[in-house]
Amino acid sequence: AVDWYRQLGLARPDVPALGVAVSVVVGPTEGRPQLVASIRRELADYEEAGYDTAVAGLTAAHAAIDREGRATMTLFMPLVVVLIGLVGFAIFRSIRAVLAMLLPVGGAVLVGVAALELTGQTMNLVSGVMPPLVQAIGFAGATHLVSRYATLTAGGKSPAEAVRQTVRDKLAPTAFAFATTAVGFGSLVTSAVGPVRTLGAVSAVALVAALILVSLGTPALLLLLRPKTHMPIHRQRLLERAAVASLARRWWVLAGALAVSVPIGLGLPRLQTLMDGMAFLADDVPAKRDFRRLEAEGVGLNPFELWIDKPVPTAEVLLYDARRLHALATELEQDPLVTGTMGVHDLLQAAQFRSTGATDLRGIEALAALRDEDKRAELEARAAPLVHPERGLRLTVLAKTAAPEALEALAARIDKAAQQAFGDPGEEILLTGHYMLLIGTPAKLMSTMVDSLRLSVAVIAVLFLIAFRSLWLALGGMVANVFPVITTVGLMGWLGVPVDVATVMVGSVAFGMAVDDTFHYLYHRAKSGSTVGAARVAGQGIVATSFMVAAGFAVLGLSDFGPVARFGLLTSVAVLLALLVDAVLLPALVGERRSCSPTEPLP
């Protein structure tokens, strides 16, 4: 029945209910789930007695996100490996061939995980994408080697001869493809979002490891295991026939690509960022259910933290500032988005109420009336997070979930009111907290996507130009690489798929996967001078890698965890689009002027 709780919005006047506000600072990521589990254990007695309990707030939500993210990674990462392995077996019909790909790639993944551990980073929602990412790209590179080996052995070469020819034909483009992909993901280190920056650095390290392990390990394992593969002729000729058809209808293909990309690309301005972390969780997750229920009942739980940086050396100064803080809190509580405030004045009011029965701050007796030293020490300990003799006063403002624009406007109103209440010399206003961090997140996410892609395109375009020494091939390759990115991201805009900490990486992943296969195609195009001949040599590997990687990422779409599911499905779509571009658009962009025959021998 203490008035303090009702002022905080933590008591329910319509039903006998009471809430406890807890402000926590948790160091390791594991601490949040442990803390919430501990609180829920404490509530078990109340639930057995028939009370309806709820544990809600940002700590509970973050704990659920941590738990769901780890559970998803623990369940689905092995599934990605198993599915890629099964698709690889279906393509090559050889367990030994799958082992020749799996073992080096597994070593690269372990290097990436070790890099996370050695740098003191945790496996979170963003960094947890690294293992399947490296697996997929590593398998793609290894598949090009195994595909070439399979084609050569199917043509009558011995395993030893096939391995030697595979190394001559494929080692250079495989290594260069890994290097360019590492550059693409390394561009994420320019992000202002810390976890994305970590992902970029660790992925680049793991991909360099994959370059070494796959380039050396897969040929060595092929030579050691000597797998017998099954390679249907129609599968070898798939991209070759597509190249012939594309060259025969070059202008139709180019016009069709333009007609498709322009309207889909208009979805780019429609992209929206996702700030509400609750949207990451399924509706049946307790943290989300409790949060939404309380917010629907008018108890907003999203905090702004307002600090008035000034010295509070004595009890007299504290009481004077507490009255000013109370007036500021009363003004802010009139805002329609604000559901409550919490400051040291509330503690003083509660202490005075228990001592004298008064609910206002009448005088210094708010502190002095507590003659019991233990109770006074308890009050001072409780007040410590809300007031500091040197650092000043803290006011927590609880608000409803709202759009970014509404939050920015609320932050401006809070800052203006604080400046009016505490604008004297020596009093600095600092507005921070979870919502203030979120206000800057959309711009950072969008800049991450744009800046990383811009840097990747620029650097890889230069590398293409150096590798092929042909402006025509470099430009054609970059158009083919950018097309699936623009198409996928444009589809996100049209379909209303938000940009969050997971989907922000879709563009970079799509670009990285497109660069890998495109480089193999263009390498053989530059070497042979024949587009159809390049499709014949690289086609089997491109088709195999695309289906393997698309299947591996598609399995993530089965997750109940929204960010992971969206990332998996969008990446799968982007990989298949990249395959379509390499099969149809790339020959039209870089094909030679003369006509080609599907039976034309390689130069």
XYZ file of C-alpha atoms in Angstrom:
603
model
C 0.000 0.000 0.000
C 3.015 2.334 -0.056
C 2.399 5.238 -2.419
C 5.944 4.957 -3.808
C 5.125 1.788 -5.740
C 2.073 3.341 -7.333
C 4.136 6.339 -8.436
C 6.554 3.983 -10.152
C 3.752 2.237 -11.980
C 4.741 -0.951 -10.183
C 1.516 -1.487 -8.229
C -1.844 -2.408 -9.723
C -4.692 -0.331 -8.226
C -7.342 -2.612 -9.777
C -5.970 -5.921 -8.464
C -3.817 -6.875 -5.468
C -0.474 -6.895 -7.289
C 2.948 -5.485 -6.558
C 6.127 -5.266 -8.616
C 9.800 -5.071 -7.755
C 12.138 -3.000 -9.935
C 15.666 -4.353 -10.229
C 18.513 -2.607 -12.041
C 21.350 -4.991 -12.824
C 24.779 -4.891 -14.390
C 25.854 -8.272 -15.724
C 29.333 -8.926 -17.085
C 29.497 -12.228 -18.978
C 26.769 -13.164 -21.441
C 26.018 -16.298 -19.434
C 25.103 -14.120 -16.457
C 21.776 -12.951 -17.863
C 20.158 -16.372 -18.325
C 21.530 -17.435 -14.941
C 20.091 -14.350 -13.247
C 16.638 -14.735 -14.785
C 16.583 -18.449 -13.944
C 17.473 -17.580 -10.339
C 14.624 -15.044 -10.134
C 12.168 -17.543 -11.557
C 13.221 -20.089 -8.942
C 12.482 -17.517 -6.231
C 8.993 -17.063 -7.678
C 8.201 -20.761 -7.639
C 6.622 -20.568 -4.157
C 4.304 -17.768 -5.271
C 3.225 -19.699 -8.351
C 2.487 -22.778 -6.244
C 0.341 -20.565 -4.009
C -1.736 -19.496 -7.032
C -0.184 -16.122 -7.792
C 0.320 -15.000 -11.377
C 3.983 -14.036 -11.733
C 5.917 -12.307 -14.498
C 9.610 -11.638 -15.080
C 9.837 -8.956 -17.737
C 12.192 -6.266 -18.927
C 15.300 -5.881 -21.006
C 17.445 -8.206 -18.907
C 14.860 -10.969 -19.213
C 14.522 -10.319 -22.950
C 18.279 -10.341 -23.520
C 18.555 -13.529 -21.495
C 15.912 -15.138 -23.724
C 17.694 -13.927 -26.873
C 20.996 -15.322 -25.569
C 19.333 -18.634 -24.723
C 17.398 -18.917 -27.992
C 20.444 -17.915 -30.015
C 22.667 -20.537 -28.408
C 19.980 -23.212 -28.672
C 19.510 -22.410 -32.351
C 23.221 -22.530 -33.046
C 23.627 -25.760 -31.061
C 20.784 -27.453 -32.944
C 21.048 -26.021 -36.435
C 24.781 -25.699 -36.950
C 25.248 -29.492 -36.910
C 22.214 -29.740 -39.198
C 23.893 -27.389 -41.677
C 26.967 -29.629 -41.746
C 24.886 -32.800 -42.071
C 22.707 -31.381 -44.848
C 25.651 -30.025 -46.826
C 27.330 -33.402 -46.434
C 24.220 -35.239 -47.627
C 23.868 -32.963 -50.654
C 27.557 -33.490 -51.376
C 27.070 -37.243 -51.192
C 24.035 -37.007 -53.486
C 26.121 -35.068 -56.006
C 29.299 -37.148 -55.966
C 27.967 -40.495 -54.602
C 31.128 -40.895 -52.513
C 31.680 -40.631 -48.759
C 35.396 -40.248 -49.391
C 34.766 -37.219 -51.594
C 32.654 -35.656 -48.818
C 35.457 -36.318 -46.302
C 37.967 -34.626 -48.607
C 35.796 -31.511 -48.380
C 34.618 -31.807 -44.780
C 37.915 -32.267 -42.925
C 39.762 -29.135 -44.179
C 36.635 -26.996 -43.818
C 36.098 -28.276 -40.266
C 39.636 -27.214 -39.439
C 38.946 -23.697 -40.734
C 35.813 -23.458 -38.588
C 37.818 -24.501 -35.524
C 40.336 -21.742 -36.302
C 37.486 -19.223 -36.359
C 36.071 -20.451 -33.041
C 39.571 -20.367 -31.520
C 39.996 -16.782 -32.744
C 36.779 -15.852 -30.927
C 37.977 -17.475 -27.722
C 41.495 -16.042 -27.870
C 40.147 -12.506 -28.311
C 37.763 -12.933 -25.389
C 34.632 -12.764 -27.571
C 31.488 -14.771 -26.906
C 29.392 -16.861 -29.291
C 26.371 -14.561 -29.573
C 23.588 -13.998 -32.084
C 25.924 -12.348 -34.606
C 29.217 -14.183 -34.087
C 27.273 -17.468 -34.077
C 26.750 -16.957 -37.821
C 30.496 -17.447 -38.389
C 30.619 -21.294 -38.234
C 27.915 -21.956 -40.870
C 29.259 -19.100 -42.953
C 32.780 -20.516 -43.070
C 31.375 -24.017 -43.564
C 29.368 -22.908 -46.581
C 32.136 -20.896 -48.222
C 34.734 -23.540 -47.390
C 32.577 -26.270 -48.885
C 32.090 -24.110 -51.972
C 35.836 -23.863 -52.550
C 36.446 -27.536 -51.819
C 33.578 -28.551 -54.098
C 35.203 -26.824 -57.069
C 38.294 -28.979 -56.524
C 36.346 -32.208 -56.053
C 34.103 -31.439 -59.042
C 37.068 -30.968 -61.332
C 38.639 -34.178 -59.986
C 35.377 -36.053 -60.600
C 35.098 -34.749 -64.156
C 38.662 -35.762 -64.948
C 38.367 -39.262 -63.463
C 35.062 -39.728 -65.306
C 37.014 -38.873 -68.493
C 39.418 -41.734 -67.907
C 42.300 -40.143 -65.988
C 43.817 -41.962 -63.042
C 43.285 -40.479 -59.555
C 46.898 -39.250 -59.395
C 46.677 -37.636 -62.842
C 43.285 -36.140 -61.987
C 44.626 -34.585 -58.763
C 47.618 -33.068 -60.578
C 45.370 -31.660 -63.317
C 42.889 -30.386 -60.690
C 45.662 -28.509 -58.906
C 46.800 -26.935 -62.195
C 43.265 -25.972 -63.233
C 41.675 -25.055 -59.919
C 44.212 -24.161 -57.243
C 44.733 -20.570 -58.386
C 41.048 -19.628 -58.792
C 40.132 -21.406 -55.549
C 42.776 -19.571 -53.555
C 41.922 -16.235 -55.162
C 38.202 -16.787 -54.567
C 38.858 -17.428 -50.873
C 41.022 -14.313 -50.692
C 38.421 -12.055 -52.309
C 35.674 -13.479 -50.091
C 37.842 -12.838 -47.018
C 38.236 -9.255 -48.195
C 34.467 -8.976 -48.577
C 33.771 -10.110 -45.037
C 36.763 -8.240 -43.687
C 35.032 -5.044 -44.838
C 32.587 -5.538 -41.966
C 35.323 -4.347 -39.578
C 34.356 -0.819 -40.652
C 30.937 -1.254 -39.005
C 30.012 0.869 -36.008
C 28.128 -2.144 -34.585
C 30.575 -4.065 -32.392
C 29.283 -7.641 -32.904
C 29.163 -7.173 -36.681
C 32.712 -5.812 -36.585
C 33.819 -8.888 -34.640
C 32.093 -11.186 -37.123
C 33.908 -9.531 -40.024
C 37.346 -9.873 -38.412
C 36.886 -13.469 -37.253
C 35.322 -14.573 -40.555
C 38.241 -13.073 -42.470
C 40.705 -14.984 -40.271
C 38.752 -18.241 -40.677
C 38.523 -17.788 -44.463
C 42.278 -17.272 -44.715
C 42.625 -20.529 -42.772
C 40.155 -22.140 -45.200
C 42.253 -20.872 -48.109
C 45.292 -22.705 -46.759
C 43.578 -25.856 -45.493
C 41.305 -26.404 -48.495
C 43.902 -25.478 -51.129
C 46.415 -27.918 -49.641
C 44.290 -30.389 -47.682
C 41.577 -31.259 -50.178
C 43.986 -32.244 -53.015
C 46.078 -34.217 -50.509
C 42.990 -36.066 -49.257
C 41.850 -36.753 -52.820
C 45.232 -38.268 -53.524
C 45.121 -40.275 -50.289
C 41.475 -41.432 -50.354
C 41.127 -41.762 -54.174
C 37.302 -41.452 -54.114
C 35.273 -42.998 -56.902
C 32.659 -40.434 -57.906
C 29.590 -40.606 -60.077
C 29.242 -37.682 -62.491
C 26.245 -37.772 -64.906
C 27.073 -36.127 -68.205
C 23.908 -34.015 -68.227
C 24.972 -32.343 -64.974
C 28.358 -31.485 -66.442
C 26.715 -29.841 -69.437
C 24.082 -27.793 -67.560
C 25.922 -24.457 -67.406
C 27.494 -25.115 -70.793
C 24.071 -25.298 -72.460
C 22.929 -22.236 -70.497
C 25.958 -20.302 -71.788
C 25.189 -21.269 -75.402
C 21.558 -20.166 -74.998
C 22.613 -16.909 -73.313
C 25.083 -16.045 -76.075
C 22.478 -16.790 -78.748
C 20.030 -14.351 -77.110
C 22.475 -11.910 -75.548
C 20.395 -8.734 -75.873
C 17.229 -10.430 -74.704
C 19.070 -11.634 -71.604
C 20.526 -8.213 -70.854
C 17.193 -6.478 -71.384
C 15.428 -9.030 -69.191
C 17.978 -8.607 -66.401
C 17.492 -4.834 -66.522
C 13.716 -5.200 -66.540
C 13.878 -7.408 -63.446
C 16.516 -5.553 -61.458
C 15.096 -2.034 -61.782
C 11.643 -2.666 -60.236
C 13.078 -4.973 -57.575
C 15.829 -2.459 -56.838
C 13.138 0.138 -56.114
C 12.515 -1.823 -52.925
C 15.819 -0.558 -51.484
C 14.343 2.757 -50.229
C 11.588 0.749 -48.513
C 14.028 -1.039 -46.200
C 13.189 -0.689 -42.532
C 15.365 -1.430 -39.537
C 14.165 -3.499 -36.595
C 14.759 -1.962 -33.159
C 12.361 -4.028 -31.075
C 14.348 -6.936 -29.661
C 11.097 -8.612 -28.604
C 10.377 -9.264 -32.284
C 13.349 -11.648 -32.278
C 11.528 -13.987 -29.897
C 8.657 -16.375 -30.551
C 5.319 -15.427 -29.006
C 5.392 -18.323 -26.531
C 8.735 -17.305 -24.963
C 7.944 -16.254 -21.352
C 10.060 -13.087 -21.476
C 8.188 -11.808 -24.533
C 4.781 -12.933 -23.291
C 5.224 -11.193 -19.935
C 6.683 -8.064 -21.512
C 3.852 -7.659 -24.023
C 1.182 -8.371 -21.439
C 2.480 -5.788 -18.988
C 2.996 -3.209 -21.703
C -0.565 -3.754 -22.950
C -1.699 -3.039 -19.398
C 0.167 0.279 -19.385
C 3.409 -0.745 -17.679
C 6.135 0.264 -20.138
C 9.475 -1.290 -19.241
C 11.917 0.360 -21.663
C 14.340 2.666 -19.838
C 15.936 5.986 -20.558
C 18.694 6.784 -18.060
C 19.036 10.470 -17.186
C 22.119 11.536 -15.243
C 22.568 14.961 -13.700
C 26.330 15.185 -13.353
C 26.964 17.398 -10.300
C 28.348 16.988 -6.768
C 25.920 15.985 -4.007
C 28.213 16.259 -0.966
C 25.711 16.628 1.910
C 22.276 15.477 2.983
C 20.980 19.060 2.664
C 22.076 19.219 -0.992
C 20.585 15.779 -1.598
C 17.207 16.830 -0.198
C 17.221 20.044 -2.266
C 18.098 18.147 -5.453
C 15.616 15.373 -4.643
C 12.787 17.952 -4.630
C 13.928 19.256 -8.016
C 14.179 15.680 -9.285
C 10.672 14.962 -8.021
C 9.312 17.963 -9.904
C 11.094 16.836 -13.085
C 9.785 13.279 -12.691
C 6.224 14.560 -12.173
C 6.483 16.608 -15.377
C 7.856 13.694 -17.408
C 5.150 11.316 -16.172
C 2.589 13.468 -17.981
C 4.118 12.436 -21.307
C 1.902 9.856 -23.080
C 4.863 7.559 -23.792
C 6.186 7.596 -20.223
C 4.762 5.007 -17.837
C 6.835 5.735 -14.763
C 10.022 7.151 -13.302
C 12.415 6.039 -10.607
C 14.866 8.206 -8.672
C 16.324 8.834 -5.257
C 13.350 11.013 -4.347
C 11.161 7.891 -4.404
C 13.384 6.170 -1.854
C 13.341 9.239 0.370
C 9.553 9.441 0.168
C 9.210 5.763 1.056
C 11.595 6.162 4.008
C 9.711 9.206 5.279
C 6.372 7.456 4.871
C 7.522 4.539 6.988
C 8.942 6.905 9.639
C 6.381 9.706 9.842
C 3.421 8.735 7.668
C 4.032 11.740 5.369
C 4.304 11.162 1.627
C 6.042 14.423 0.665
C 9.625 15.514 1.196
C 9.074 17.932 4.088
C 12.594 18.222 5.381
C 15.842 16.595 6.288
C 13.953 14.138 8.468
C 13.585 12.036 5.318
C 17.012 10.761 6.234
C 17.417 11.761 9.862
C 14.125 10.171 11.008
C 15.655 6.783 10.502
C 17.247 6.550 13.927
C 17.847 2.848 13.514
C 21.386 2.690 12.096
C 20.730 -0.584 10.289
C 17.690 0.848 8.508
C 19.584 3.998 7.638
C 22.477 1.962 6.252
C 19.974 -0.072 4.238
C 18.479 3.120 2.780
C 21.898 4.484 1.871
C 22.817 1.180 0.203
C 19.593 1.234 -1.818
C 20.163 4.848 -2.785
C 23.718 4.218 -4.001
C 22.715 3.329 -7.608
C 20.512 6.443 -7.775
C 22.780 9.075 -6.247
C 26.535 9.530 -5.802
C 28.297 12.256 -3.818
C 30.500 13.131 -6.796
C 28.773 11.723 -9.889
C 25.351 13.173 -9.166
C 21.744 12.019 -9.591
C 20.149 9.344 -11.744
C 16.569 9.260 -12.955
C 15.233 6.194 -14.762
C 12.366 6.992 -17.125
C 10.268 3.993 -18.195
C 8.623 4.239 -21.600
C 6.424 2.257 -23.943
C 7.693 0.567 -27.094
C 7.439 3.055 -29.960
C 8.726 3.836 -33.441
C 12.253 5.282 -33.747
C 10.927 8.726 -34.660
C 8.684 8.807 -31.589
C 11.575 7.741 -29.374
C 13.821 10.452 -30.757
C 11.105 13.013 -30.042
C 10.671 11.658 -26.490
C 14.422 11.812 -25.891
C 14.401 15.451 -27.009
C 11.533 16.228 -24.600
C 13.314 14.506 -21.709
C 16.519 16.405 -22.430
C 14.702 19.739 -22.685
C 12.833 19.212 -19.409
C 16.063 18.176 -17.671
C 17.888 21.238 -18.983
C 15.155 23.460 -17.578
C 15.173 21.725 -14.178
C 18.956 21.286 -13.863
C 20.543 23.875 -16.083
C 22.673 25.702 -13.528
C 26.451 26.055 -13.944
C 28.219 22.879 -12.902
C 25.210 20.682 -13.715
C 25.694 18.607 -16.860
C 22.807 16.619 -18.339
C 23.608 13.157 -19.702
C 20.863 11.141 -21.405
C 21.734 7.492 -22.023
C 20.233 4.045 -21.538
C 18.960 1.218 -23.704
C 16.562 3.296 -25.770
C 19.184 5.934 -26.506
C 21.416 3.173 -27.852
C 18.565 1.866 -29.997
C 17.862 5.290 -31.458
C 21.276 5.252 -33.111
C 21.076 1.613 -34.169
C 19.042 1.981 -37.414
C 21.502 4.421 -38.934
C 24.423 2.231 -37.879
C 22.832 -0.910 -39.348
C 22.108 0.775 -42.666
C 25.572 2.339 -42.817
C 27.065 -1.081 -42.048
C 25.270 -2.629 -45.011
C 26.070 0.226 -47.402
C 29.668 0.906 -46.327
C 30.757 -2.743 -46.217
C 29.300 -3.428 -49.665
C 30.793 -0.248 -51.093
C 34.244 -1.132 -49.757
C 33.948 -4.775 -50.864
C 32.892 -3.833 -54.388
C 35.722 -1.312 -54.745
C 38.468 -3.618 -53.450
C 37.285 -6.736 -55.289
C 36.821 -4.786 -58.530
C 40.496 -3.810 -58.343
C 41.475 -7.424 -57.597
C 39.407 -8.641 -60.561
C 41.109 -6.115 -62.798
C 44.555 -7.221 -61.611
C 43.718 -10.921 -61.933
C 42.155 -10.823 -65.397
C 43.902 -7.755 -66.862
C 40.699 -7.008 -68.721
C 38.376 -4.124 -67.967
C 35.594 -5.945 -69.863
C 35.827 -9.101 -67.738
C 36.206 -7.135 -64.472
C 33.149 -4.967 -65.180
C 31.083 -7.950 -66.291
C 32.071 -9.896 -63.194
C 31.217 -7.034 -60.841
C 27.793 -6.518 -62.465
C 27.125 -10.244 -62.062
C 28.232 -10.085 -58.403
C 26.178 -7.021 -57.522
C 22.996 -8.223 -59.244
C 22.033 -10.924 -56.664
C 22.825 -8.496 -53.824
C 20.571 -5.742 -55.180
C 17.858 -8.270 -55.983
C 17.927 -9.908 -52.544
C 18.076 -6.671 -50.595
C 15.415 -5.123 -52.844
C 13.155 -8.106 -52.149
C 13.676 -7.461 -48.438
C 12.296 -3.961 -48.960
C 9.261 -5.112 -50.959
C 8.459 -8.007 -48.621
C 8.895 -5.921 -45.473
C 11.751 -8.045 -44.117
C 13.506 -5.782 -41.585
C 17.200 -5.051 -41.399
C 18.408 -6.366 -38.031
C 21.741 -7.536 -36.640
C 21.436 -10.781 -38.629
C 19.869 -9.717 -41.947
C 22.279 -6.769 -42.199
C 24.892 -9.372 -43.165
C 22.840 -10.879 -46.017
C 24.263 -8.435 -48.564
C 27.857 -9.231 -47.643
C 27.196 -12.991 -47.618
C 25.427 -12.842 -50.997
C 28.284 -10.827 -52.449
C 30.876 -13.183 -50.995
C 29.190 -16.275 -52.408
C 28.645 -14.638 -55.810
C 32.297 -13.580 -56.004
C 33.465 -17.142 -55.352
C 31.663 -18.788 -58.266
C 32.006 -15.820 -60.618
C 35.758 -15.777 -60.179
C 36.025 -19.461 -61.133
C 33.948 -18.800 -64.243
C 35.933 -15.729 -65.287
C 39.279 -17.370 -64.536
C 38.608 -20.107 -67.057
C 37.048 -17.594 -69.456
C 40.263 -15.545 -69.384
C 42.450 -18.649 -69.621
C 40.642 -20.330 -72.508
C 39.145 -17.361 -74.316
C 35.877 -19.296 -74.586
C 32.769 -18.611 -72.523
C 31.308 -22.017 -73.305
C 34.614 -23.669 -72.493
C 34.708 -21.845 -69.145
C 31.172 -23.007 -68.386
C 32.235 -26.572 -69.212
C 35.180 -26.517 -66.791
C 33.624 -24.475 -63.970
C 29.957 -25.326 -64.427
C 29.825 -28.551 -62.454
C 31.508 -26.927 -59.457
C 29.277 -23.847 -59.594
C 26.065 -25.901 -59.707
C 27.226 -28.269 -56.969
C 28.389 -25.523 -54.599
C 25.255 -23.459 -55.133
C 22.879 -26.282 -54.265
C 24.983 -27.431 -51.328
C 25.260 -23.958 -49.804
C 21.632 -23.034 -50.513
C 20.436 -26.239 -48.843
C 22.706 -25.661 -45.858
C 21.458 -22.132 -45.222
C 17.833 -23.022 -45.993
C 17.750 -25.348 -42.980
C 18.230 -22.279 -40.769
C 14.805 -21.134 -41.984
C 13.251 -23.866 -39.840
C 14.381 -22.056 -36.688
C 11.802 -20.396 -34.442
C 14.354 -17.672 -33.772
C 13.434 -14.887 -36.193
C 16.834 -13.348 -37.026
C 18.459 -16.717 -37.733
C 15.494 -17.925 -39.816
C 15.413 -14.748 -41.921
C 19.176 -14.801 -42.399
C 19.145 -18.439 -43.520
C 16.284 -18.087 -46.006
C 17.532 -14.823 -47.519
C 21.053 -16.181 -47.908
C 19.685 -19.307 -49.585
C 17.697 -17.152 -52.019
C 20.772 -15.004 -52.720
C 22.930 -18.071 -53.467
C 20.370 -19.445 -55.933
C 20.093 -16.021 -57.570
C 23.879 -15.964 -57.911
C 23.695 -19.367 -59.645
C 21.055 -18.057 -62.047
C 23.183 -15.002 -62.786
C 26.292 -17.104 -63.467
C 24.321 -19.450 -65.712
C 22.412 -16.860 -67.769
C 23.560 -13.258 -67.249
C 27.339 -13.664 -66.938
C 27.812 -15.297 -70.388
C 25.828 -12.463 -71.967
C 28.009 -9.891 -70.192
C 31.455 -11.333 -70.935
C 30.854 -13.699 -73.870
C 33.009 -13.472 -76.972
C 31.481 -12.067 -80.126
C 31.798 -15.223 -82.212
C 29.258 -18.025 -81.947
C 30.051 -21.133 -79.888
C 29.051 -24.759 -80.043
C 28.349 -26.967 -77.031
C 30.711 -29.580 -78.475
C 33.537 -27.132 -79.179
C 36.782 -28.521 -77.661
C 38.664 -26.525 -75.069
C 41.596 -24.508 -76.427
